[in-house]
Coordinates of C-alpha atoms in Angstrom, one line a residue:
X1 CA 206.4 -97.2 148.0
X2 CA 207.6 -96.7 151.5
X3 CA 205.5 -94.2 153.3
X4 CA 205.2 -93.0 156.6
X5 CA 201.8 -92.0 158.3
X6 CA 202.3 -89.8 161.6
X7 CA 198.5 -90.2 163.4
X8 CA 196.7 -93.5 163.9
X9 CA 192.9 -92.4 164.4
X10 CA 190.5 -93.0 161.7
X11 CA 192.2 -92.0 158.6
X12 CA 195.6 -92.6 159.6
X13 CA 194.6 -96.4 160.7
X14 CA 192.3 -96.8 157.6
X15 CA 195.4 -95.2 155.2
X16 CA 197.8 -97.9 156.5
X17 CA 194.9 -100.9 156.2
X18 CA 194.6 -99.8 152.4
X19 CA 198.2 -99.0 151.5
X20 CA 199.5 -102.2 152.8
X21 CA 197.0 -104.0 150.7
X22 CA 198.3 -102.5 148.4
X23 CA 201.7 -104.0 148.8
X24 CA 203.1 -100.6 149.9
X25 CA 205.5 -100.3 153.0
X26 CA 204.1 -98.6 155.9
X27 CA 205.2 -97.0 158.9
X28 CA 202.7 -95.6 161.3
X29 CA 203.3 -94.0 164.7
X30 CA 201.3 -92.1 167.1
X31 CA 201.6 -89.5 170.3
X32 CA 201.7 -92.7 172.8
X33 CA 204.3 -94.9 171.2
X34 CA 204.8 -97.4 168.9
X35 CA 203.7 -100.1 171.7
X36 CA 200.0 -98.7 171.8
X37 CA 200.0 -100.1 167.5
X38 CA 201.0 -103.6 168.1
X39 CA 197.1 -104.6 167.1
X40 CA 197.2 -102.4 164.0
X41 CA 200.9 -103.6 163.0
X42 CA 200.2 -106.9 163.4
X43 CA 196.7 -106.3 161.1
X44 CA 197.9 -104.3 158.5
X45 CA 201.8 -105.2 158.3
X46 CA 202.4 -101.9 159.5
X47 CA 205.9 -100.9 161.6
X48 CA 205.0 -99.5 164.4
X49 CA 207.7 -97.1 164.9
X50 CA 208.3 -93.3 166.5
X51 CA 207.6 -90.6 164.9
X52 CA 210.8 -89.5 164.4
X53 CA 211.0 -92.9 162.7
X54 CA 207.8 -92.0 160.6
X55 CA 209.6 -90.0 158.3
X56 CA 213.3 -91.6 157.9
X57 CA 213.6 -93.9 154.6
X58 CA 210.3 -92.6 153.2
X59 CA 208.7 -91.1 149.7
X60 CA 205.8 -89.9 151.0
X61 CA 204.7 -89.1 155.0
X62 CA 201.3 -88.5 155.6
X63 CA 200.4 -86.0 158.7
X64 CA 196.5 -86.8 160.2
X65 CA 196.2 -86.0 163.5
X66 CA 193.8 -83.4 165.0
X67 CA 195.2 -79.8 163.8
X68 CA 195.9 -78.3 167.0
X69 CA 198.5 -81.2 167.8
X70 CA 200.3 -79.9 165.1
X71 CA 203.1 -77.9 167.1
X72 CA 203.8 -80.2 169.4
X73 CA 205.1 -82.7 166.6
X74 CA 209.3 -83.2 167.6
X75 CA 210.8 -79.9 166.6
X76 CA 213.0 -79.9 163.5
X77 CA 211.3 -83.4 162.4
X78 CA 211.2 -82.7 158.8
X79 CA 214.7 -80.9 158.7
X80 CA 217.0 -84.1 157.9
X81 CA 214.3 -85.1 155.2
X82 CA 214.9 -85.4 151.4
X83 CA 213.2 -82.4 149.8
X84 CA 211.9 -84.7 147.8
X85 CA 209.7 -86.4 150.5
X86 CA 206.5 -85.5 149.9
X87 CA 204.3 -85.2 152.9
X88 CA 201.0 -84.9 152.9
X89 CA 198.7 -82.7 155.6
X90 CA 194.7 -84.7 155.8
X91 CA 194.2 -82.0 159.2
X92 CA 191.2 -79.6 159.4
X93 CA 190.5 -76.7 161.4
X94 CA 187.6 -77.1 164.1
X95 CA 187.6 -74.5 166.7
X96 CA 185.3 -76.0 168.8
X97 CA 188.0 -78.7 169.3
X98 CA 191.5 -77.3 168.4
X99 CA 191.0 -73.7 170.4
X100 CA 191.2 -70.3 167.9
X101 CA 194.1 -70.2 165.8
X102 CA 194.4 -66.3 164.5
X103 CA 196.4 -66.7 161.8
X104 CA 193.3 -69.4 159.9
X105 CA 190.6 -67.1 161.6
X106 CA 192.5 -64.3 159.5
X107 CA 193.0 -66.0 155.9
X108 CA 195.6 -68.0 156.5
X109 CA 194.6 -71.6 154.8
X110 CA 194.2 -74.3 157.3
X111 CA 197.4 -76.1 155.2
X112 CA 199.5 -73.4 155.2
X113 CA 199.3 -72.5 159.0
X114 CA 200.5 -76.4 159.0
X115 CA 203.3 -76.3 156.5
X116 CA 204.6 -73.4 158.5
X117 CA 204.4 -75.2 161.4
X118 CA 206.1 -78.0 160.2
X119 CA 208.9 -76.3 158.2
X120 CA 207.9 -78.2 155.2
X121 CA 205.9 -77.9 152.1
X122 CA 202.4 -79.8 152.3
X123 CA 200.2 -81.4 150.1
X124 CA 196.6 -81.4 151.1
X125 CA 194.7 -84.8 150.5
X126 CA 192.4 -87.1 152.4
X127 CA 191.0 -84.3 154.5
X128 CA 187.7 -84.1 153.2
X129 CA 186.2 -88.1 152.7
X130 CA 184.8 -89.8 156.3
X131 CA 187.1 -92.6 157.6
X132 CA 184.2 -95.3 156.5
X133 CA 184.0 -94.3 153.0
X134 CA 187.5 -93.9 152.6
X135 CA 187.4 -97.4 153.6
X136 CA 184.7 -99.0 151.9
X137 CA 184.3 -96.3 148.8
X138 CA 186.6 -97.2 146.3
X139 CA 185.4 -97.8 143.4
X140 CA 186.8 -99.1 139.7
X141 CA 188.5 -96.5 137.3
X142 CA 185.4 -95.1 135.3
X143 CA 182.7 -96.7 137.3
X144 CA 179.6 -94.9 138.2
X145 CA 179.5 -93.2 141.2
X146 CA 183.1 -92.8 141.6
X147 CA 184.4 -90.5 144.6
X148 CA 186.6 -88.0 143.7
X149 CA 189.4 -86.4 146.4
X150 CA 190.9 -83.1 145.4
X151 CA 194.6 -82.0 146.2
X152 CA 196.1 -79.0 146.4
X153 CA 199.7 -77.8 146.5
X154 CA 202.5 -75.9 145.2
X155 CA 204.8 -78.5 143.6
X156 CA 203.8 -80.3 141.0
X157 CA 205.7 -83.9 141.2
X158 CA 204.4 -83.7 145.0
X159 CA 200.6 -83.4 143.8
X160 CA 201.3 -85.8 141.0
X161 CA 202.8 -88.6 143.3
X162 CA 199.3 -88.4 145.2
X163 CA 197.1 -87.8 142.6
X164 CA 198.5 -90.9 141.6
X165 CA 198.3 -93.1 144.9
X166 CA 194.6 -91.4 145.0
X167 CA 194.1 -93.1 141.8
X168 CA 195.7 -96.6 143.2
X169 CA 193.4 -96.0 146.1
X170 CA 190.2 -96.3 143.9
X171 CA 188.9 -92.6 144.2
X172 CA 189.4 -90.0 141.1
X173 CA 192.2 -87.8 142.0
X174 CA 191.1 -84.0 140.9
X175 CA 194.1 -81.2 140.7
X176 CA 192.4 -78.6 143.5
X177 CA 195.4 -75.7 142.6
X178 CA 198.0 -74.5 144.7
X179 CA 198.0 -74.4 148.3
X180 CA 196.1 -70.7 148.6
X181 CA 193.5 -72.4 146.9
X182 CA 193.4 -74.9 149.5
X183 CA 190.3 -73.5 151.6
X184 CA 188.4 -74.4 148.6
X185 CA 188.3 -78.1 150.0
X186 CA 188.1 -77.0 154.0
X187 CA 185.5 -78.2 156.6
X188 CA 182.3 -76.0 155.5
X189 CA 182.3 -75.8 151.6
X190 CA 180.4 -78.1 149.3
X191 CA 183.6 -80.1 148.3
X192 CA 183.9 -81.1 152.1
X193 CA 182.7 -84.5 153.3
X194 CA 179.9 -84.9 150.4
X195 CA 181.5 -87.9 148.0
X196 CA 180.9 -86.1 144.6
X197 CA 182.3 -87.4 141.2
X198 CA 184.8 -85.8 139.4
X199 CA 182.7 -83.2 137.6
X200 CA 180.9 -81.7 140.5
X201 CA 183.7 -81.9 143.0
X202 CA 185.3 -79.2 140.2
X203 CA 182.1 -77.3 140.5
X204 CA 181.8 -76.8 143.9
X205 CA 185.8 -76.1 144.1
X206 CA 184.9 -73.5 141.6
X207 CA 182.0 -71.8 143.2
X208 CA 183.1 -72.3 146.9
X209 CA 182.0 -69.5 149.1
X210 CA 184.9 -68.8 151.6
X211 CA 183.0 -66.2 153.9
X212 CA 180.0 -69.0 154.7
X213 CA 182.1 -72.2 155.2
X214 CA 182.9 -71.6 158.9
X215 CA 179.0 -71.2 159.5
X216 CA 178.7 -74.3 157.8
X217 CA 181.3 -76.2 159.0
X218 CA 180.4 -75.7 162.5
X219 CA 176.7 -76.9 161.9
X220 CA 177.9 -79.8 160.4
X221 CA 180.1 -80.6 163.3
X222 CA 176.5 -80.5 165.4
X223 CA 174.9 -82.0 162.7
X224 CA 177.4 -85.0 162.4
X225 CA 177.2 -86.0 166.1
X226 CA 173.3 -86.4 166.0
X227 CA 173.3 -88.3 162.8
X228 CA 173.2 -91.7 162.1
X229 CA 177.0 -92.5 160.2
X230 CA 175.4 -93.2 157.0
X231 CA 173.2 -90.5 156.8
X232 CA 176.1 -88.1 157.6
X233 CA 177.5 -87.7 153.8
X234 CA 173.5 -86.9 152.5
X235 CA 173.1 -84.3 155.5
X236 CA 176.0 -82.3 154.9
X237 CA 175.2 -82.1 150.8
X238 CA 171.9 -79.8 152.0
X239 CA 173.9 -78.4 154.4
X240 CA 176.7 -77.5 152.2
X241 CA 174.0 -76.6 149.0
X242 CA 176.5 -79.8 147.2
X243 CA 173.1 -81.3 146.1
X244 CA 172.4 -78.0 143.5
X245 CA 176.0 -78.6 141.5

């Protein structure tokens, strides 16, 4: 598949390290041009390219860059784009670092404020798995232990292409429902940055509690950057209650 990532930090630069291994074509491109990704292209097989470029001769275009840089992505990007381009939105919403955004401080789900924003219909995927497990915690189809990734969105091909490529990736894909349901996988909830198999990811989707994830998600945030990167995922299960599903 030909896919374009827009964002090169951890997961963008970990997506395109996996995908081409996969024997899928990537394009990647960043804020500071495609000269800043020579050492990732010439890694990965990756194109270093423009953003504009990003999403020209594409299936799928995946958006991971830090939420608030959303608006200030080229305007109109999306508008010469095959409907049938499914693109993909990993961002969350952290106040401490993207500012206050009304419209998610009011009910608005963190992927619809970005679809808006973008003109375009999203899928919501990759946002809640660290970088490092992404990387390192695929697993076998039916193995033990096997991380599960939910996604969310309105059209159903869209979620199927990346239930699939979750699938491919070595994680079980899990249908998360349409893109209102969407804060059911946001920074703060039990389904958020804890690695749990298919059946209790579904659980915690289930049972999310919308009105205490922001007090959760922004003591993880203070949790994360005084704990040890492998400890993280454990701390954030008692955090998030994940460890009762």
């Amino acid at each position: 598949m030909n896919i374009g990532i827009i964002g090169a930090g951890h997961i963008g630069s970990t997506l395109a390290r996996k995908l081409t291994s996969l024997g899928h074509h990537v394009r990647i491109a960043n804020s500071r041009g495609p000269s800043t990704l020579a050492e990732l292209a010439a890694e990965t097989g990756a194109r270093a390219v423009t953003t504009e470029d990003a999403v020209q001769d594409v299936a799928l275009v995946v958006v991971t860059i830090p939420l608030k840089n959303v608006p200030d992505l080229p305007k109109g990007l999306f508008a010469r784009v095959p409907g049938d381009v499914v693109v993909v939105d990993t961002c969350n919403y952290y106040p401490a670092r993207d500012g206050r955004i009304d419209a998610i401080e009011s009910g608005q789900t963190e992927s619809a404020w970005v679809a808006g924003n973008l003109a375009r219909p999203v899928v919501k995927a990759f946002n809640n798995i660290i970088y490092f497990n992404l990387a390192g915690g695929s697993l076998p189809k039916g193995a033990a232990g096997r991380i599960a990734l939910p996604v969310a969105g309105d059209d159903a091909r869209g979620k199927a292409v990346v239930l699939e490529l979750v699938e491919e990736l070595g994680f079980d894909g899990v249908d998360a429902g349409s893109l209102d349901e969407s804060w059911r996988q946001q920074p703060g909830t039990a389904a958020y940055c804890t690695d749990l198999p298919s059946d209790k990811l579904r659980r915690a989707l289930a049972r999310a509690d919308r009105a205490k994830a922001p007090a959760v998600r922004d003591a993880s945030l203070t949790l994360a950057a005084n704990t040890p990167a492998p400890e993280i995922v454990n701390k954030v299960r008692e955090l998030s209650g994940a460890n009762a599903l």
